[in-house]
């Protein structure tokens, strides 16, 4: 049987929730969104494209690391196996995308979690964390959709 391998780059929408299965395996799950971006050469700005929402499931040791390292709003790279699940709500058929993750990492192109030096932080301690986002090109003023700085280069 064939499996659909995917790599998603996007933003964590919900803090990871950890649970244990009845067999004692740890599972951490979180929601994420991956937004396609394109550069509009006429207006010289980035615009949002299609969005993919997915639930990411991490098992065992990966679950432990994800639950300790990720928080809502983080930019991440997720690779794993794509599954779709169909269900019905109020008479409407819906499809949900889920990824059984084999690897999860912070996307350092879009987010910095490095420690800030005292001189750069204006007197703040070296333990304060910088959460600066790359904003090389501003979003179009005429864009009707909200743009996300987390999705640059997606």
Short mmCIF file of N, CA and C in Angstrom, two decimals:
data_model
loop_
_atom_site.label_atom_id
_atom_site.label_comp_id
_atom_site.label_asym_id
_atom_site.label_seq_id
_atom_site.Cartn_x
_atom_site.Cartn_y
_atom_site.Cartn_z
N UNK A 1 0.83 -1.17 0.00
CA UNK A 1 0.00 0.00 0.00
C UNK A 1 0.88 1.24 0.00
N UNK A 2 0.44 2.26 -0.71
CA UNK A 2 1.21 3.50 -0.82
C UNK A 2 0.79 4.47 0.28
N UNK A 3 1.76 5.21 0.77
CA UNK A 3 1.50 6.25 1.74
C UNK A 3 1.82 7.60 1.12
N UNK A 4 1.08 8.61 1.50
CA UNK A 4 1.31 9.95 0.98
C UNK A 4 2.18 10.71 1.96
N UNK A 5 3.43 10.92 1.60
CA UNK A 5 4.36 11.66 2.45
C UNK A 5 4.23 13.15 2.14
N UNK A 6 4.20 13.97 3.19
CA UNK A 6 4.07 15.41 3.01
C UNK A 6 5.04 16.15 3.91
N UNK A 7 5.36 17.36 3.51
CA UNK A 7 6.08 18.30 4.35
C UNK A 7 5.28 19.59 4.33
N UNK A 8 4.88 20.04 5.50
CA UNK A 8 4.12 21.28 5.62
C UNK A 8 4.98 22.31 6.35
N UNK A 9 4.90 23.54 5.88
CA UNK A 9 5.55 24.66 6.53
C UNK A 9 4.44 25.61 6.91
N UNK A 10 4.36 25.97 8.17
CA UNK A 10 3.26 26.84 8.57
C UNK A 10 3.34 27.29 10.00
N UNK A 11 2.17 27.60 10.55
CA UNK A 11 2.06 28.18 11.89
C UNK A 11 1.21 27.29 12.79
N UNK A 12 1.66 27.13 14.03
CA UNK A 12 0.92 26.36 15.02
C UNK A 12 -0.30 27.19 15.46
N UNK A 13 -1.49 26.61 15.31
CA UNK A 13 -2.73 27.31 15.66
C UNK A 13 -3.19 27.02 17.08
N UNK A 14 -2.80 25.88 17.64
CA UNK A 14 -3.21 25.53 19.01
C UNK A 14 -2.04 24.88 19.73
N UNK A 15 -1.93 25.17 21.00
CA UNK A 15 -0.85 24.58 21.80
C UNK A 15 -1.00 23.06 21.78
N UNK A 16 0.11 22.33 21.73
CA UNK A 16 0.02 20.86 21.72
C UNK A 16 -0.70 20.32 22.95
N UNK A 17 -1.59 19.36 22.71
CA UNK A 17 -2.29 18.66 23.79
C UNK A 17 -1.75 17.24 23.85
N UNK A 18 -1.38 16.79 25.02
CA UNK A 18 -0.80 15.47 25.20
C UNK A 18 -1.79 14.55 25.88
N UNK A 19 -1.83 13.30 25.42
CA UNK A 19 -2.68 12.29 26.05
C UNK A 19 -1.96 10.95 25.93
N UNK A 20 -2.48 9.95 26.64
CA UNK A 20 -1.94 8.61 26.53
C UNK A 20 -3.02 7.68 26.01
N UNK A 21 -2.62 6.75 25.14
CA UNK A 21 -3.56 5.76 24.62
C UNK A 21 -3.79 4.70 25.69
N UNK A 22 -4.75 3.83 25.45
CA UNK A 22 -5.03 2.77 26.43
C UNK A 22 -3.87 1.78 26.53
N UNK A 23 -2.96 1.79 25.54
CA UNK A 23 -1.79 0.92 25.57
C UNK A 23 -0.56 1.61 26.16
N UNK A 24 -0.75 2.85 26.65
CA UNK A 24 0.34 3.57 27.31
C UNK A 24 1.22 4.40 26.40
N UNK A 25 0.87 4.54 25.13
CA UNK A 25 1.66 5.37 24.22
C UNK A 25 1.26 6.83 24.35
N UNK A 26 2.25 7.71 24.37
CA UNK A 26 2.00 9.14 24.46
C UNK A 26 1.76 9.71 23.07
N UNK A 27 0.74 10.60 22.96
CA UNK A 27 0.41 11.27 21.70
C UNK A 27 0.24 12.75 21.99
N UNK A 28 0.91 13.59 21.20
CA UNK A 28 0.72 15.04 21.29
C UNK A 28 0.11 15.48 19.96
N UNK A 29 -0.92 16.29 20.02
CA UNK A 29 -1.60 16.77 18.82
C UNK A 29 -1.71 18.28 18.85
N UNK A 30 -1.58 18.89 17.67
CA UNK A 30 -1.80 20.33 17.55
C UNK A 30 -2.34 20.62 16.15
N UNK A 31 -3.00 21.76 16.02
CA UNK A 31 -3.51 22.21 14.72
C UNK A 31 -2.52 23.18 14.13
N UNK A 32 -2.40 23.14 12.80
CA UNK A 32 -1.52 24.07 12.11
C UNK A 32 -2.16 24.52 10.81
N UNK A 33 -1.66 25.59 10.25
CA UNK A 33 -2.10 26.09 8.96
C UNK A 33 -0.87 26.35 8.11
N UNK A 34 -0.95 25.96 6.85
CA UNK A 34 0.09 26.24 5.88
C UNK A 34 -0.53 27.11 4.79
N UNK A 35 0.03 28.29 4.57
CA UNK A 35 -0.54 29.24 3.63
C UNK A 35 0.42 29.42 2.45
N UNK A 36 -0.08 29.11 1.26
CA UNK A 36 0.73 29.32 0.05
C UNK A 36 0.91 30.83 -0.13
N UNK A 37 2.10 31.23 -0.52
CA UNK A 37 2.40 32.64 -0.74
C UNK A 37 2.95 32.82 -2.14
N UNK A 38 2.64 33.96 -2.72
CA UNK A 38 3.23 34.29 -4.01
C UNK A 38 3.57 35.77 -4.00
N UNK A 39 4.57 36.11 -4.81
CA UNK A 39 4.99 37.50 -4.88
C UNK A 39 4.27 38.17 -6.03
N UNK A 40 3.53 39.23 -5.74
CA UNK A 40 2.83 40.02 -6.75
C UNK A 40 3.80 41.07 -7.28
N UNK A 41 4.33 40.83 -8.49
CA UNK A 41 5.35 41.73 -9.03
C UNK A 41 4.79 43.11 -9.37
N UNK A 42 3.53 43.19 -9.71
CA UNK A 42 2.93 44.48 -10.04
C UNK A 42 2.90 45.39 -8.80
N UNK A 43 2.43 44.85 -7.68
CA UNK A 43 2.32 45.64 -6.45
C UNK A 43 3.54 45.51 -5.55
N UNK A 44 4.51 44.66 -5.92
CA UNK A 44 5.74 44.46 -5.16
C UNK A 44 5.47 44.06 -3.72
N UNK A 45 4.63 43.02 -3.55
CA UNK A 45 4.33 42.54 -2.21
C UNK A 45 3.91 41.08 -2.26
N UNK A 46 3.91 40.45 -1.07
CA UNK A 46 3.48 39.06 -0.94
C UNK A 46 1.98 39.01 -0.73
N UNK A 47 1.31 38.04 -1.35
CA UNK A 47 -0.13 37.85 -1.15
C UNK A 47 -0.39 36.40 -0.76
N UNK A 48 -1.43 36.20 0.04
CA UNK A 48 -1.80 34.86 0.48
C UNK A 48 -2.49 34.09 -0.63
N UNK A 49 -2.27 32.79 -0.63
CA UNK A 49 -2.94 31.89 -1.55
C UNK A 49 -3.77 30.89 -0.78
N UNK A 50 -3.80 29.66 -1.25
CA UNK A 50 -4.58 28.61 -0.60
C UNK A 50 -4.06 28.31 0.80
N UNK A 51 -4.98 27.89 1.67
CA UNK A 51 -4.65 27.53 3.04
C UNK A 51 -4.93 26.05 3.24
N UNK A 52 -4.04 25.38 3.95
CA UNK A 52 -4.25 23.98 4.32
C UNK A 52 -4.21 23.91 5.84
N UNK A 53 -5.33 23.49 6.43
CA UNK A 53 -5.40 23.28 7.87
C UNK A 53 -5.24 21.78 8.13
N UNK A 54 -4.45 21.44 9.13
CA UNK A 54 -4.23 20.04 9.44
C UNK A 54 -4.04 19.85 10.94
N UNK A 55 -4.43 18.67 11.40
CA UNK A 55 -4.11 18.25 12.76
C UNK A 55 -2.86 17.40 12.66
N UNK A 56 -1.86 17.71 13.48
CA UNK A 56 -0.60 16.97 13.48
C UNK A 56 -0.57 16.09 14.72
N UNK A 57 -0.34 14.80 14.52
CA UNK A 57 -0.25 13.83 15.61
C UNK A 57 1.19 13.35 15.73
N UNK A 58 1.75 13.49 16.93
CA UNK A 58 3.13 13.08 17.20
C UNK A 58 3.09 11.99 18.26
N UNK A 59 3.87 10.95 18.06
CA UNK A 59 3.83 9.78 18.93
C UNK A 59 5.12 9.63 19.73
N UNK A 60 4.99 9.03 20.89
CA UNK A 60 6.08 8.60 21.78
C UNK A 60 7.07 9.71 22.07
N UNK A 61 8.37 9.54 21.72
CA UNK A 61 9.39 10.53 22.06
C UNK A 61 9.16 11.85 21.34
N UNK A 62 8.68 11.79 20.11
CA UNK A 62 8.38 13.03 19.38
C UNK A 62 7.28 13.81 20.10
N UNK A 63 6.32 13.10 20.65
CA UNK A 63 5.23 13.75 21.40
C UNK A 63 5.78 14.51 22.60
N UNK A 64 6.72 13.92 23.29
CA UNK A 64 7.31 14.56 24.46
C UNK A 64 8.04 15.84 24.06
N UNK A 65 8.85 15.75 23.01
CA UNK A 65 9.60 16.92 22.56
C UNK A 65 8.70 18.04 22.06
N UNK A 66 7.67 17.68 21.31
CA UNK A 66 6.73 18.67 20.78
C UNK A 66 5.98 19.36 21.90
N UNK A 67 5.53 18.60 22.89
CA UNK A 67 4.76 19.20 23.99
C UNK A 67 5.62 20.16 24.81
N UNK A 68 6.92 19.93 24.87
CA UNK A 68 7.81 20.81 25.62
C UNK A 68 8.29 22.01 24.81
N UNK A 69 8.41 21.86 23.48
CA UNK A 69 9.06 22.88 22.67
C UNK A 69 8.11 23.82 21.93
N UNK A 70 6.92 23.37 21.57
CA UNK A 70 6.05 24.19 20.73
C UNK A 70 5.00 24.93 21.53
N UNK A 71 4.62 26.09 21.00
CA UNK A 71 3.51 26.84 21.55
C UNK A 71 2.75 27.50 20.41
N UNK A 72 1.56 27.93 20.69
CA UNK A 72 0.72 28.57 19.69
C UNK A 72 1.46 29.75 19.07
N UNK A 73 1.40 29.84 17.73
CA UNK A 73 2.05 30.94 17.02
C UNK A 73 3.42 30.61 16.47
N UNK A 74 4.03 29.50 16.89
CA UNK A 74 5.35 29.12 16.39
C UNK A 74 5.28 28.77 14.90
N UNK A 75 6.34 29.10 14.18
CA UNK A 75 6.49 28.68 12.78
C UNK A 75 7.18 27.32 12.79
N UNK A 76 6.60 26.35 12.07
CA UNK A 76 7.12 24.99 12.12
C UNK A 76 7.23 24.36 10.74
N UNK A 77 8.06 23.33 10.68
CA UNK A 77 8.15 22.42 9.54
C UNK A 77 7.72 21.06 10.07
N UNK A 78 6.79 20.42 9.37
CA UNK A 78 6.30 19.11 9.77
C UNK A 78 6.41 18.17 8.59
N UNK A 79 6.96 17.00 8.81
CA UNK A 79 6.99 15.99 7.77
C UNK A 79 6.38 14.71 8.33
N UNK A 80 5.68 14.00 7.46
CA UNK A 80 5.03 12.78 7.93
C UNK A 80 4.09 12.22 6.88
N UNK A 81 3.16 11.40 7.34
CA UNK A 81 2.22 10.71 6.47
C UNK A 81 0.86 11.40 6.54
N UNK A 82 0.33 11.76 5.37
CA UNK A 82 -0.97 12.43 5.28
C UNK A 82 -2.10 11.42 5.30
N UNK A 83 -3.10 11.71 6.12
CA UNK A 83 -4.33 10.91 6.15
C UNK A 83 -5.51 11.87 6.09
N UNK A 84 -6.58 11.44 5.47
CA UNK A 84 -7.80 12.23 5.50
C UNK A 84 -8.88 11.43 6.21
N UNK A 85 -9.72 12.15 6.91
CA UNK A 85 -10.80 11.52 7.65
C UNK A 85 -12.09 12.23 7.27
N UNK A 86 -13.09 11.44 6.89
CA UNK A 86 -14.39 12.01 6.53
C UNK A 86 -15.35 11.84 7.69
N UNK A 87 -16.19 12.84 7.90
CA UNK A 87 -17.19 12.78 8.95
C UNK A 87 -18.37 13.63 8.54
N UNK A 88 -19.44 13.53 9.30
CA UNK A 88 -20.65 14.27 8.99
C UNK A 88 -21.05 15.12 10.20
N UNK A 89 -21.36 16.40 9.93
CA UNK A 89 -21.82 17.31 10.96
C UNK A 89 -23.05 18.05 10.45
N UNK A 90 -24.14 17.96 11.17
CA UNK A 90 -25.38 18.63 10.79
C UNK A 90 -25.79 18.32 9.35
N UNK A 91 -25.61 17.07 8.96
CA UNK A 91 -26.00 16.63 7.62
C UNK A 91 -25.02 16.98 6.52
N UNK A 92 -23.90 17.61 6.85
CA UNK A 92 -22.90 17.98 5.84
C UNK A 92 -21.68 17.07 5.97
N UNK A 93 -21.22 16.54 4.83
CA UNK A 93 -20.01 15.73 4.81
C UNK A 93 -18.81 16.65 4.81
N UNK A 94 -17.85 16.33 5.65
CA UNK A 94 -16.63 17.12 5.76
C UNK A 94 -15.42 16.20 5.71
N UNK A 95 -14.30 16.79 5.37
CA UNK A 95 -13.05 16.05 5.32
C UNK A 95 -12.01 16.79 6.16
N UNK A 96 -11.30 16.06 6.99
CA UNK A 96 -10.25 16.63 7.83
C UNK A 96 -8.91 16.02 7.42
N UNK A 97 -7.89 16.86 7.34
CA UNK A 97 -6.54 16.40 7.04
C UNK A 97 -5.78 16.20 8.34
N UNK A 98 -5.09 15.06 8.43
CA UNK A 98 -4.25 14.77 9.58
C UNK A 98 -2.89 14.30 9.10
N UNK A 99 -1.87 14.66 9.84
CA UNK A 99 -0.51 14.24 9.52
C UNK A 99 0.02 13.46 10.71
N UNK A 100 0.43 12.21 10.48
CA UNK A 100 1.15 11.44 11.49
C UNK A 100 2.61 11.83 11.32
N UNK A 101 3.10 12.68 12.19
CA UNK A 101 4.42 13.29 12.03
C UNK A 101 5.55 12.31 12.30
N UNK A 102 6.57 12.40 11.46
CA UNK A 102 7.81 11.67 11.72
C UNK A 102 8.89 12.64 12.20
N UNK A 103 8.71 13.94 11.90
CA UNK A 103 9.65 14.97 12.36
C UNK A 103 8.93 16.31 12.43
N UNK A 104 9.27 17.10 13.45
CA UNK A 104 8.72 18.44 13.63
C UNK A 104 9.87 19.34 14.05
N UNK A 105 9.96 20.52 13.44
CA UNK A 105 11.02 21.44 13.83
C UNK A 105 10.58 22.88 13.73
N UNK A 106 11.22 23.76 14.49
CA UNK A 106 10.94 25.19 14.39
C UNK A 106 11.51 25.70 13.08
N UNK A 107 10.78 26.57 12.42
CA UNK A 107 11.22 27.18 11.16
C UNK A 107 11.97 28.45 11.51
N UNK A 108 13.30 28.38 11.54
CA UNK A 108 14.10 29.51 11.99
C UNK A 108 14.19 30.63 10.96
N UNK A 109 13.75 30.39 9.73
CA UNK A 109 13.71 31.47 8.74
C UNK A 109 12.68 32.51 9.14
N UNK A 110 11.61 32.05 9.76
CA UNK A 110 10.51 32.95 10.09
C UNK A 110 10.42 33.30 11.56
N UNK A 111 11.23 32.72 12.37
CA UNK A 111 11.12 32.95 13.80
C UNK A 111 12.49 32.82 14.44
N UNK A 112 12.76 33.67 15.42
CA UNK A 112 14.01 33.59 16.14
C UNK A 112 13.72 33.35 17.61
N UNK A 113 14.26 32.25 18.15
CA UNK A 113 14.11 31.97 19.58
C UNK A 113 15.45 32.09 20.28
N UNK A 114 16.40 32.77 19.67
CA UNK A 114 17.73 32.89 20.27
C UNK A 114 17.71 33.89 21.41
N UNK A 115 18.66 33.72 22.31
CA UNK A 115 18.76 34.63 23.45
C UNK A 115 19.24 35.98 22.97
N UNK A 116 18.77 37.03 23.62
CA UNK A 116 19.12 38.40 23.26
C UNK A 116 20.24 38.87 24.19
N UNK A 117 21.27 39.48 23.62
CA UNK A 117 22.37 40.02 24.43
C UNK A 117 21.89 41.23 25.19
N UNK A 118 22.53 41.53 26.31
CA UNK A 118 22.16 42.69 27.11
C UNK A 118 22.23 43.98 26.30
N UNK A 119 23.27 44.13 25.49
CA UNK A 119 23.43 45.37 24.73
C UNK A 119 22.34 45.50 23.66
N UNK A 120 21.92 44.40 23.07
CA UNK A 120 20.87 44.45 22.05
C UNK A 120 19.50 44.59 22.65
N UNK A 121 19.32 44.13 23.87
CA UNK A 121 18.00 44.11 24.49
C UNK A 121 17.70 45.39 25.25
N UNK A 122 18.62 46.33 25.24
CA UNK A 122 18.37 47.58 25.94
C UNK A 122 18.26 47.41 27.44
N UNK A 123 19.13 46.57 28.00
CA UNK A 123 19.14 46.36 29.43
C UNK A 123 18.37 45.14 29.89
N UNK A 124 17.69 44.44 28.98
CA UNK A 124 16.98 43.23 29.38
C UNK A 124 17.98 42.13 29.66
N UNK A 125 17.57 41.13 30.42
CA UNK A 125 18.47 40.03 30.76
C UNK A 125 18.73 39.17 29.53
N UNK A 126 19.84 38.45 29.56
CA UNK A 126 20.20 37.59 28.43
C UNK A 126 19.26 36.40 28.30
N UNK A 127 18.41 36.19 29.30
CA UNK A 127 17.46 35.07 29.23
C UNK A 127 16.17 35.44 28.50
N UNK A 128 15.95 36.73 28.22
CA UNK A 128 14.74 37.10 27.50
C UNK A 128 14.83 36.57 26.08
N UNK A 129 13.70 36.20 25.54
CA UNK A 129 13.67 35.53 24.24
C UNK A 129 13.12 36.47 23.19
N UNK A 130 13.83 36.55 22.07
CA UNK A 130 13.40 37.38 20.95
C UNK A 130 12.46 36.59 20.06
N UNK A 131 11.33 37.18 19.66
CA UNK A 131 10.38 36.52 18.77
C UNK A 131 10.14 37.44 17.57
N UNK A 132 11.24 37.83 16.92
CA UNK A 132 11.16 38.70 15.75
C UNK A 132 10.79 37.87 14.52
N UNK A 133 9.98 38.43 13.67
CA UNK A 133 9.55 37.75 12.46
C UNK A 133 10.11 38.46 11.24
N UNK A 134 10.48 37.67 10.23
CA UNK A 134 11.01 38.21 8.99
C UNK A 134 9.90 38.89 8.22
N UNK A 135 10.10 40.16 7.90
CA UNK A 135 9.13 40.92 7.12
C UNK A 135 9.87 41.65 6.02
N UNK A 136 10.49 40.90 5.13
CA UNK A 136 11.32 41.47 4.08
C UNK A 136 10.51 42.35 3.13
N UNK A 137 9.31 41.93 2.79
CA UNK A 137 8.47 42.68 1.87
C UNK A 137 7.10 42.84 2.51
N UNK A 138 6.56 44.06 2.57
CA UNK A 138 5.27 44.25 3.22
C UNK A 138 4.13 43.63 2.42
N UNK A 139 3.01 43.28 3.10
CA UNK A 139 1.85 42.77 2.38
C UNK A 139 1.22 43.87 1.54
N UNK A 140 0.47 43.49 0.52
CA UNK A 140 -0.22 44.46 -0.32
C UNK A 140 -1.29 45.18 0.48
N UNK A 141 -1.38 46.47 0.31
CA UNK A 141 -2.42 47.24 0.99
C UNK A 141 -3.79 46.91 0.43
N UNK A 142 -3.85 46.48 -0.83
CA UNK A 142 -5.13 46.20 -1.47
C UNK A 142 -5.60 44.77 -1.23
N UNK A 143 -4.81 43.96 -0.54
CA UNK A 143 -5.18 42.56 -0.30
C UNK A 143 -6.41 42.50 0.60
N UNK A 144 -7.40 41.69 0.21
CA UNK A 144 -8.61 41.56 1.00
C UNK A 144 -8.44 40.54 2.11
N UNK A 145 -7.52 39.59 1.94
CA UNK A 145 -7.29 38.58 2.97
C UNK A 145 -6.23 39.07 3.93
N UNK A 146 -6.30 38.62 5.15
CA UNK A 146 -5.24 38.96 6.10
C UNK A 146 -3.99 38.18 5.70
N UNK A 147 -2.85 38.81 5.87
CA UNK A 147 -1.60 38.14 5.52
C UNK A 147 -0.88 37.76 6.79
N UNK A 148 -0.07 36.74 6.72
CA UNK A 148 0.66 36.24 7.87
C UNK A 148 2.14 36.32 7.61
N UNK A 149 2.91 37.00 8.44
CA UNK A 149 4.35 37.05 8.23
C UNK A 149 4.98 35.68 8.41
N UNK A 150 4.26 34.73 9.05
CA UNK A 150 4.79 33.40 9.29
C UNK A 150 4.85 32.61 7.99
N UNK A 151 4.10 33.02 6.98
CA UNK A 151 3.97 32.21 5.78
C UNK A 151 4.88 32.65 4.65
N UNK A 152 5.77 33.61 4.88
CA UNK A 152 6.68 34.03 3.82
C UNK A 152 7.49 32.84 3.33
N UNK A 153 7.57 32.69 2.04
CA UNK A 153 8.35 31.62 1.46
C UNK A 153 7.67 30.27 1.46
N UNK A 154 6.43 30.21 1.90
CA UNK A 154 5.70 28.93 1.93
C UNK A 154 5.26 28.58 0.54
#
